[in-house]
XYZ file of C-alpha atoms in Angstrom:
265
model
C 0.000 0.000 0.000
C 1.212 3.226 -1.036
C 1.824 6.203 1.451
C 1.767 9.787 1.239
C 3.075 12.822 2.646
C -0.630 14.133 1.940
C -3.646 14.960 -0.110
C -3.107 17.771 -3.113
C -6.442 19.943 -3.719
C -6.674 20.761 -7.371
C -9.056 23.435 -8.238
C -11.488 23.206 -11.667
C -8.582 23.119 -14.342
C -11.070 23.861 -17.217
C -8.986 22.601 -20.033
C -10.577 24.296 -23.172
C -9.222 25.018 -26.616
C -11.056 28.193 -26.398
C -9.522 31.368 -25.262
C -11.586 33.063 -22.923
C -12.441 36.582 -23.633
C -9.499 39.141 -22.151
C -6.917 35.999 -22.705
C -4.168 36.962 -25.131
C -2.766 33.543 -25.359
C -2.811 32.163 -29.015
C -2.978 28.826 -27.371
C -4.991 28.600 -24.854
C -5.435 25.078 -24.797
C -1.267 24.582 -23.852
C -1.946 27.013 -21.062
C -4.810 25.185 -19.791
C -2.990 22.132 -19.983
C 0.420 23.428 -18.272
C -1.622 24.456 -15.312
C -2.660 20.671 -14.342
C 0.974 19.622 -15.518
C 2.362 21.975 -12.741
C -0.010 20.553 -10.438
C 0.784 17.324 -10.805
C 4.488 17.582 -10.894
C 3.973 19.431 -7.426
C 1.851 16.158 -6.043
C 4.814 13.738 -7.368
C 7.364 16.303 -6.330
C 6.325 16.399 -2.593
C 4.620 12.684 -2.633
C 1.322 14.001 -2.308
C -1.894 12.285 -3.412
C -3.522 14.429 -5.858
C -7.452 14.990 -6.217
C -9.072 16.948 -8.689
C -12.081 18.910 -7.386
C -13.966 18.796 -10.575
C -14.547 20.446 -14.071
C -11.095 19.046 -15.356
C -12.855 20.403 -18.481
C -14.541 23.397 -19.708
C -17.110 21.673 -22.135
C -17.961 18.420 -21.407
C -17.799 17.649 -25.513
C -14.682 19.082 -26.486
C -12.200 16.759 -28.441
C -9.507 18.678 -28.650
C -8.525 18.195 -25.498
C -8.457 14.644 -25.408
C -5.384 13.872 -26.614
C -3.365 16.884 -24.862
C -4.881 15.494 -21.642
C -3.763 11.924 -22.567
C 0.149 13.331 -22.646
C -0.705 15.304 -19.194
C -1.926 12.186 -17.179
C 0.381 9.950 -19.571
C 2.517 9.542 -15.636
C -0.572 10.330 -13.767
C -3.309 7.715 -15.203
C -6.172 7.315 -12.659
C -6.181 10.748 -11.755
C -9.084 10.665 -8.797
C -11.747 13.490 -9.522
C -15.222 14.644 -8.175
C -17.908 15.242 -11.671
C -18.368 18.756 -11.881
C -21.093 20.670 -13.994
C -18.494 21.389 -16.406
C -17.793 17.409 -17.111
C -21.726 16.947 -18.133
C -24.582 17.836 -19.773
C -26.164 19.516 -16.761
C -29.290 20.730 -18.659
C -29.825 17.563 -20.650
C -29.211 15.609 -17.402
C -30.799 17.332 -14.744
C -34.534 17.935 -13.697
C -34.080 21.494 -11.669
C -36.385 21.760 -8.650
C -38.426 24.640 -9.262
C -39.203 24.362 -12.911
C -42.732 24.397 -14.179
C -43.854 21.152 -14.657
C -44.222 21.380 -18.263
C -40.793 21.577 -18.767
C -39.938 18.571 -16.295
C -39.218 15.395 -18.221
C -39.314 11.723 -16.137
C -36.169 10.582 -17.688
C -34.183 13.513 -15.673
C -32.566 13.107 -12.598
C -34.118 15.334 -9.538
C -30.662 17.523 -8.606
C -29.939 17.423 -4.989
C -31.169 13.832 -3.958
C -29.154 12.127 -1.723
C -28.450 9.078 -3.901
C -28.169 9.237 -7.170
C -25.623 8.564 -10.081
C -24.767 11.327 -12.337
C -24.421 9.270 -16.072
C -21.313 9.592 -18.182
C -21.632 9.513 -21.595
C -18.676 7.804 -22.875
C -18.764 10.042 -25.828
C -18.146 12.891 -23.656
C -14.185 13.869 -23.118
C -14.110 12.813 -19.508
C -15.907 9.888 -20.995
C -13.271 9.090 -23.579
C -10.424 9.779 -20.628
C -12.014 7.380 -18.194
C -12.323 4.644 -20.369
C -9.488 4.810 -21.179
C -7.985 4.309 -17.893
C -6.767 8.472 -17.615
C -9.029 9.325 -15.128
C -11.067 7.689 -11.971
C -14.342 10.046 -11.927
C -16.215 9.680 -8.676
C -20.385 10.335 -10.531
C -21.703 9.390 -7.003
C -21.794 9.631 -3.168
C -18.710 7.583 -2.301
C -15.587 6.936 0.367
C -12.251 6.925 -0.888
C -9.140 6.099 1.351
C -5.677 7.781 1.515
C -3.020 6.591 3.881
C -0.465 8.921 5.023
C 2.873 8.036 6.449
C 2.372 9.540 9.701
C 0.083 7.006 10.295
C -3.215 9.115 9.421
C -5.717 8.121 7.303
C -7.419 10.606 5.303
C -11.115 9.532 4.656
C -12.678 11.253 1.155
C -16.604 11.441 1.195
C -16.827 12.750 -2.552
C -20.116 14.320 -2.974
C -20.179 15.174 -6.762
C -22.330 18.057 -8.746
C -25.869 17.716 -7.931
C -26.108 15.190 -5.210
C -27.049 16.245 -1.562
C -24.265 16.994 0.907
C -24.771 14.721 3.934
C -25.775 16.627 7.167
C -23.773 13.559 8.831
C -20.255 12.324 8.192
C -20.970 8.303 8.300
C -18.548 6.439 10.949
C -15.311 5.022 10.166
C -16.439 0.821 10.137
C -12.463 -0.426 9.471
C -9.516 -1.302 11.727
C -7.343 1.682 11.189
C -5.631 2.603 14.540
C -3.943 5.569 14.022
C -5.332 9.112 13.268
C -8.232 9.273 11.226
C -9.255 12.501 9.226
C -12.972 13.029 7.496
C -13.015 15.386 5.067
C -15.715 15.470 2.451
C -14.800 16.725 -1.144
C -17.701 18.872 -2.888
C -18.713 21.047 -6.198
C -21.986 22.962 -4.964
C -22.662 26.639 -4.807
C -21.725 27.217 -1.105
C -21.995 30.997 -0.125
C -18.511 31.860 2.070
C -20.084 35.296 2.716
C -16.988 36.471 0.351
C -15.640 36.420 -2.156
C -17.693 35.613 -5.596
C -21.165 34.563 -4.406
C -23.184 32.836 -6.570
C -27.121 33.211 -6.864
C -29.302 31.170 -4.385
C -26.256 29.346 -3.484
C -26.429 27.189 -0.044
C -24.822 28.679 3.220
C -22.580 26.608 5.025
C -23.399 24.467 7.827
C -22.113 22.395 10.520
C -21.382 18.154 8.988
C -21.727 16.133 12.484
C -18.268 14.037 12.487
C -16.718 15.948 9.475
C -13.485 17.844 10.092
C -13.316 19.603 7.255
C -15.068 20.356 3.688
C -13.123 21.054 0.291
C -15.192 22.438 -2.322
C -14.436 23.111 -5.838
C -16.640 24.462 -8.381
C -16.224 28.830 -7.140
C -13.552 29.984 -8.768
C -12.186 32.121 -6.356
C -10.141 31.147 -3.352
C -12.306 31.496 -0.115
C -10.525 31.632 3.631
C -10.942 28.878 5.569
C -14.090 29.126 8.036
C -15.458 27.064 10.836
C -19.001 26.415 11.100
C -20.190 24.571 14.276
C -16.351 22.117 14.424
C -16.621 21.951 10.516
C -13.661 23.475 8.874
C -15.051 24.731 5.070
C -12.260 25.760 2.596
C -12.945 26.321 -1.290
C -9.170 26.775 -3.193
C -10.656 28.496 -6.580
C -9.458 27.443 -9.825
C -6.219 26.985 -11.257
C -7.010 28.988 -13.873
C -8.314 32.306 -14.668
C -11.183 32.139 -17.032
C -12.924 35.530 -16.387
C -12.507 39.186 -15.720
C -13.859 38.831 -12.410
C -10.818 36.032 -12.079
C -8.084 38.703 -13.133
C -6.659 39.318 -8.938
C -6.395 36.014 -8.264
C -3.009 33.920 -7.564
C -3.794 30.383 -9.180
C -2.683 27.694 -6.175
C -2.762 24.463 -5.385
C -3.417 23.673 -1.543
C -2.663 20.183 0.666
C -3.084 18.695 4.197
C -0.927 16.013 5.790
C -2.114 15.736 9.202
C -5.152 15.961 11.722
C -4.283 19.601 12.731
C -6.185 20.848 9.388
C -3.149 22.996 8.304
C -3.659 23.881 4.895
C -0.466 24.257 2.804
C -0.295 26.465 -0.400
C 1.873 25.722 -3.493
């Protein structure tokens, strides 16, 4: 069993061929792409388990970027990452609470249950990379495990786009004996009360048995804050795809023990 050092945050790359507007880059899509490569040469640098936080992609069909991805993960392949909007269809796969019910169709999933699957079409670029053994998409509510080698184990509740964040962090059932970390992984519109705030987005709340919460999905970096013994931290993006994007200092941010001290890179 492998052992880290810790657990690498990576905020939405957004990999696009498309130049945002205000970009000056003639290619955009090797500037997209160099921003994961960095990342990921600072996980294997300082042995630290890297997990994208979602919308590794700007538009979930976008073949350009298949192959330029391939060569990025090419030393990476099974890169672990949370579904974000970004990776899907979100209008042809989501029934929005609050529509009028003319518009709802029955073949939609209900965004915000607790348990469902968000589908993947396999035609889709994260499709296409998953398949093909480049990335390990989490498209439901599910535990990873990451042992570090200060004998902590970092639990991983991944809680992708559209499905419910718990109210309770579920017990640890195993036989680990050392220190034990839960920190849930998310990509919801969480209002910080800073920062970029999106419409109608959800205040953040107190998880019973969660230490801390890493969301991805707002671009911006947010400060960490504690809500009732929950520690809530959202990195931002690694890449600036809007004006409103233009002060901030791309990072990359880890943990490697249970005192929640969150490193920048």
């Amino acid at each position: 069993m492998k052992k880290y050092s810790g657990v690498l945050f990576i905020g939405d790359p957004h990999i696009t061929n498309a130049s945002p507007k205000r970009r000056v880059e003639e290619d955009f899509l090797s500037v997209s792409t160099d921003k994961l490569k960095q990342s990921l040469s600072i996980a294997k640098e300082k042995n630290l388990f890297p997990v994208c936080l979602g919308d590794i992609v700007n538009k979930a069909y976008e073949y350009e970027v298949v192959v330029p991805l391939m060569e990025v993960l090419e030393d990476d392949k099974g890169l672990l990452m949370l579904l974000g909007n970004h990776d899907v269809n979100v209008q042809k796969i989501f029934n929005f609470k609050g529509r009028n019910k003319e518009q709802e169709e029955s073949d939609k999933i209900n965004f915000g249950d607790k348990s469902i699957t968000i589908p993947i079409d396999n035609k889709s670029t994260v499709g296409i990379l998953q398949k093909s053994g480049y990335l390990d998409i989490v498209n439901y509510l599910q535990e990873r495990h990451v042992y570090l080698d200060n004998n902590t184990l970092v639990r991983l509740l991944m809680v992708p786009y559209g499905v419910h964040i718990p109210d309770v962090y579920p017990e640890y059932e195993g036989d680990f004996d050392g220190n034990i970390i839960n920190v849930m992984v998310t990509h919801h519109d969480l209002n910080f009360g800073v920062g970029i705030q999106y419409p109608n987005s959800m205040k953040i709340f107190p998880i019973e048995n969660c230490d801390m919460v890493v969301n991805g999905h707002i671009h911006d970096c947010k400060p960490v804050q504690e809500v009732g013994g929950t520690r809530w931290f959202n990195p931002g993006n690694i890449l600036r795809t809007a004006k409103s994007n233009m002060d901030i200092s791309p990072a990359v941010y880890s943990i490697s023990d249970d005192s929640l001290e969150i490193s920048q890179h």
